Short mmCIF file of C-alpha atoms in Angstrom, two decimals:
data_model
loop_
_atom_site.label_atom_id
_atom_site.label_comp_id
_atom_site.label_asym_id
_atom_site.label_seq_id
_atom_site.Cartn_x
_atom_site.Cartn_y
_atom_site.Cartn_z
CA MET A 92 18.87 -0.18 -2.36
CA SER A 93 16.69 0.20 -5.15
CA ARG A 94 14.99 -3.28 -6.10
CA ILE A 95 14.35 -2.40 -9.51
CA GLY A 96 17.59 -0.65 -10.09
CA LYS A 97 19.88 -3.31 -9.29
CA LEU A 98 18.29 -5.72 -11.79
CA PRO A 99 20.25 -6.30 -15.14
CA ILE A 100 18.51 -5.83 -18.53
CA ALA A 101 19.17 -8.53 -21.01
CA ILE A 102 19.70 -7.60 -24.44
CA PRO A 103 17.86 -9.58 -26.88
CA ALA A 104 19.11 -10.54 -30.37
CA GLY A 105 19.13 -7.89 -32.98
CA VAL A 106 19.31 -5.08 -30.39
CA THR A 107 22.47 -3.12 -29.77
CA VAL A 108 23.15 -0.76 -26.60
CA GLU A 109 25.85 1.76 -26.73
CA VAL A 110 26.82 4.16 -23.99
CA ASN A 111 28.63 7.56 -24.78
CA GLY A 112 29.07 9.37 -21.64
CA LEU A 113 25.67 10.33 -20.38
CA VAL A 114 23.94 9.50 -23.59
CA VAL A 115 22.59 5.70 -23.90
CA THR A 116 21.45 4.76 -27.53
CA VAL A 117 19.60 1.56 -28.26
CA LYS A 118 19.22 0.49 -31.80
CA GLY A 119 16.83 -2.52 -32.94
CA LYS A 120 14.27 -3.41 -35.62
CA ASN A 121 11.64 -0.87 -34.66
CA GLY A 122 14.14 2.39 -34.68
CA THR A 123 16.68 4.06 -32.54
CA LEU A 124 16.04 5.49 -29.03
CA THR A 125 18.17 7.70 -26.95
CA GLN A 126 18.15 8.71 -23.41
CA GLU A 127 20.52 10.95 -21.41
CA VAL A 128 20.93 9.82 -17.94
CA SER A 129 22.06 11.58 -14.62
CA LYS A 130 25.57 11.88 -13.66
CA ASN A 131 24.48 9.83 -10.39
CA VAL A 132 24.30 6.74 -12.17
CA THR A 133 26.52 4.91 -14.22
CA VAL A 134 25.45 2.54 -17.13
CA THR A 135 27.52 -0.32 -18.47
CA VAL A 136 27.28 -2.88 -21.22
CA GLU A 137 28.60 -6.28 -20.55
CA ASN A 138 27.85 -9.95 -21.37
CA ASN A 139 24.75 -8.99 -23.28
CA GLU A 140 23.29 -7.21 -20.21
CA VAL A 141 22.86 -3.51 -19.26
CA LYS A 142 23.53 -2.67 -15.68
CA VAL A 143 22.89 0.49 -13.89
CA THR A 144 24.81 1.42 -10.92
CA ARG A 145 24.90 4.12 -8.37
CA ASN A 146 27.86 6.66 -8.00
CA ASP A 147 27.16 7.14 -4.50
CA GLU A 148 24.82 6.16 -1.62
CA ASN A 149 22.63 9.02 -1.29
CA LYS A 150 18.49 8.82 -1.67
CA ASP A 151 18.56 10.67 -4.88
CA SER A 152 21.04 8.27 -6.45
CA ASN A 153 18.80 5.27 -5.35
CA VAL A 154 15.64 6.94 -7.08
CA LYS A 155 17.50 7.65 -10.17
CA GLN A 156 19.12 4.08 -10.55
CA GLY A 157 15.55 2.70 -10.45
CA LEU A 158 14.24 5.25 -12.90
CA TYR A 159 16.99 4.87 -15.52
CA ARG A 160 17.14 1.10 -15.24
CA GLN A 161 13.46 1.15 -16.13
CA LEU A 162 13.57 3.83 -19.01
CA ILE A 163 16.49 1.82 -20.43
CA HIS A 164 14.48 -1.43 -20.29
CA ASN A 165 11.51 0.30 -21.89
CA MET A 166 13.84 1.53 -24.78
CA VAL A 167 15.11 -2.13 -25.25
CA VAL A 168 11.50 -3.52 -25.35
CA GLY A 169 10.57 -0.82 -27.48
CA VAL A 170 12.93 -1.25 -30.43
CA SER A 171 12.64 -5.04 -30.23
CA GLU A 172 8.75 -5.55 -29.78
CA GLY A 173 7.16 -2.42 -29.49
CA PHE A 174 4.18 -0.80 -27.46
CA LYS A 175 0.78 -0.78 -28.22
CA LYS A 176 -2.51 0.89 -26.73
CA SER A 177 -5.95 0.16 -27.76
CA LEU A 178 -8.86 2.54 -27.76
CA THR A 179 -12.58 1.75 -28.15
CA VAL A 180 -15.01 4.51 -29.55
CA GLN A 181 -18.53 3.87 -28.34
CA GLY A 182 -21.52 5.77 -29.68
CA VAL A 183 -24.31 5.87 -32.15
CA GLY A 184 -23.08 6.96 -35.52
CA TYR A 185 -19.58 7.03 -34.47
CA LYS A 186 -16.82 5.67 -36.90
CA LEU A 187 -13.44 5.64 -37.66
CA THR A 188 -11.42 5.42 -41.04
CA LYS A 189 -7.72 5.63 -41.97
CA GLN A 190 -6.85 7.75 -45.09
CA GLY A 191 -3.13 7.62 -45.77
CA ASN A 192 -1.47 8.71 -42.71
CA LYS A 193 -4.70 10.29 -41.04
CA LEU A 194 -7.32 8.92 -39.08
CA VAL A 195 -10.64 10.39 -39.57
CA MET A 196 -12.91 10.09 -36.68
CA ASN A 197 -16.73 10.96 -36.93
CA LEU A 198 -17.58 11.66 -33.18
CA GLY A 199 -21.14 13.34 -33.39
CA LEU A 200 -19.34 16.50 -33.82
CA SER A 201 -20.35 19.11 -36.26
CA HIS A 202 -17.10 18.13 -38.34
CA PRO A 203 -14.97 15.14 -38.54
CA VAL A 204 -11.92 15.12 -36.24
CA GLU A 205 -8.59 14.31 -38.20
CA VAL A 206 -5.53 13.22 -36.23
CA VAL A 207 -2.13 13.02 -38.18
CA GLU A 208 0.33 10.01 -37.44
CA GLU A 209 3.32 11.41 -35.57
CA GLU A 210 6.83 10.21 -36.41
CA GLY A 211 7.60 6.93 -34.64
CA ILE A 212 3.62 6.29 -34.23
CA LYS A 213 1.48 4.10 -36.28
CA LEU A 214 -2.37 4.38 -35.91
CA GLU A 215 -4.21 1.19 -36.80
CA VAL A 216 -8.04 0.96 -37.38
CA PRO A 217 -8.77 -2.80 -37.49
CA ASP A 218 -12.55 -1.98 -37.34
CA ASN A 219 -14.97 1.06 -37.18
CA ASN A 220 -14.81 1.17 -33.32
CA THR A 221 -11.00 0.41 -32.44
CA ILE A 222 -7.94 2.36 -32.64
CA ILE A 223 -4.59 0.96 -31.89
CA VAL A 224 -1.73 3.18 -31.38
CA CYS A 225 1.68 1.28 -31.87
CA GLY A 226 5.37 2.64 -31.55
CA ALA A 227 8.73 2.07 -29.99
CA ASP A 228 8.84 4.86 -27.45
CA LYS A 229 6.23 3.99 -24.45
CA GLN A 230 5.97 7.54 -23.45
CA GLN A 231 5.14 8.96 -26.93
CA VAL A 232 2.43 5.95 -27.47
CA GLY A 233 0.79 6.77 -24.17
CA ALA A 234 0.75 10.46 -25.00
CA VAL A 235 -0.93 10.07 -28.30
CA ALA A 236 -3.29 7.62 -26.97
CA ALA A 237 -4.22 10.11 -24.21
CA LYS A 238 -4.58 12.99 -26.76
CA ILE A 239 -7.00 10.78 -28.85
CA LYS A 240 -8.99 9.90 -25.79
CA ALA A 241 -9.29 13.51 -24.89
CA ILE A 242 -11.02 14.49 -28.07
CA ARG A 243 -14.22 12.99 -26.95
CA PRO A 244 -14.27 11.90 -23.06
CA ILE A 245 -16.68 9.21 -22.00
CA GLU A 246 -20.18 10.61 -21.38
CA PRO A 247 -21.21 9.30 -17.73
CA TYR A 248 -24.88 8.34 -18.37
CA HIS A 249 -24.81 6.69 -21.96
CA GLY A 250 -21.20 5.84 -22.25
CA TYR A 251 -20.65 7.56 -25.49
CA GLY A 252 -16.95 8.33 -26.20
CA ILE A 253 -13.51 7.10 -26.54
CA HIS A 254 -11.78 5.07 -23.75
CA TYR A 255 -9.05 2.54 -23.41
CA THR A 256 -10.10 -0.96 -24.27
CA SER A 257 -8.87 -2.31 -20.72
CA GLU A 258 -10.68 0.52 -18.85
CA PRO A 259 -14.18 -0.17 -17.65
CA VAL A 260 -17.01 2.26 -18.31
CA ILE A 261 -19.04 3.00 -15.20
CA LEU A 262 -22.27 4.59 -15.96
CA LYS A 263 -24.07 6.76 -13.72
CA PRO A 264 -27.94 5.90 -13.03
CA GLY A 265 -30.36 8.15 -14.56
CA LYS A 266 -33.27 9.93 -13.19
CA ALA A 267 -35.54 7.19 -13.36
CA ALA A 268 -33.44 5.23 -11.06
CA GLY A 269 -34.13 7.69 -8.28
CA LYS A 270 -37.82 7.99 -8.30
CA LYS A 271 -39.72 6.20 -5.57
CA LYS A 272 -43.40 5.11 -5.90
#
């Protein structure tokens, strides 16, 4: 039995969960999210809790029970609290500015790089070297953060580039480290 899948999901105040056949809709202060579930599981809402149960006892149903329980849980957290990913930009002369719904990055390239906010995503720039990606959909927040990070990956010798704030930057030793006297 799926250990994650059998846990109920508590519905906080201000969040509504509706199940119409195989489609689960979650509404809250941060927006509305929908998820289509497999026919191997049944989603029910009772006593301010969402429960995901299997329709049969095969391995595929067990896996999907845990998967859809976690996806619905992420939807509930997203519409009530939201998700954030923080990115740090390191480099001499690298800077960030926010112009309307665009993030303009000067990253040592021949041109400034512009990233436009997607629907459901908010980009914040608290200082010249930090980007915060916010949104209700955990998957979309992670995808946008990864796309921004891929614009200028970390250079292994000096540490220049974009990385997650919680990610350690491991630098390679230069030529001077290998010399023997």
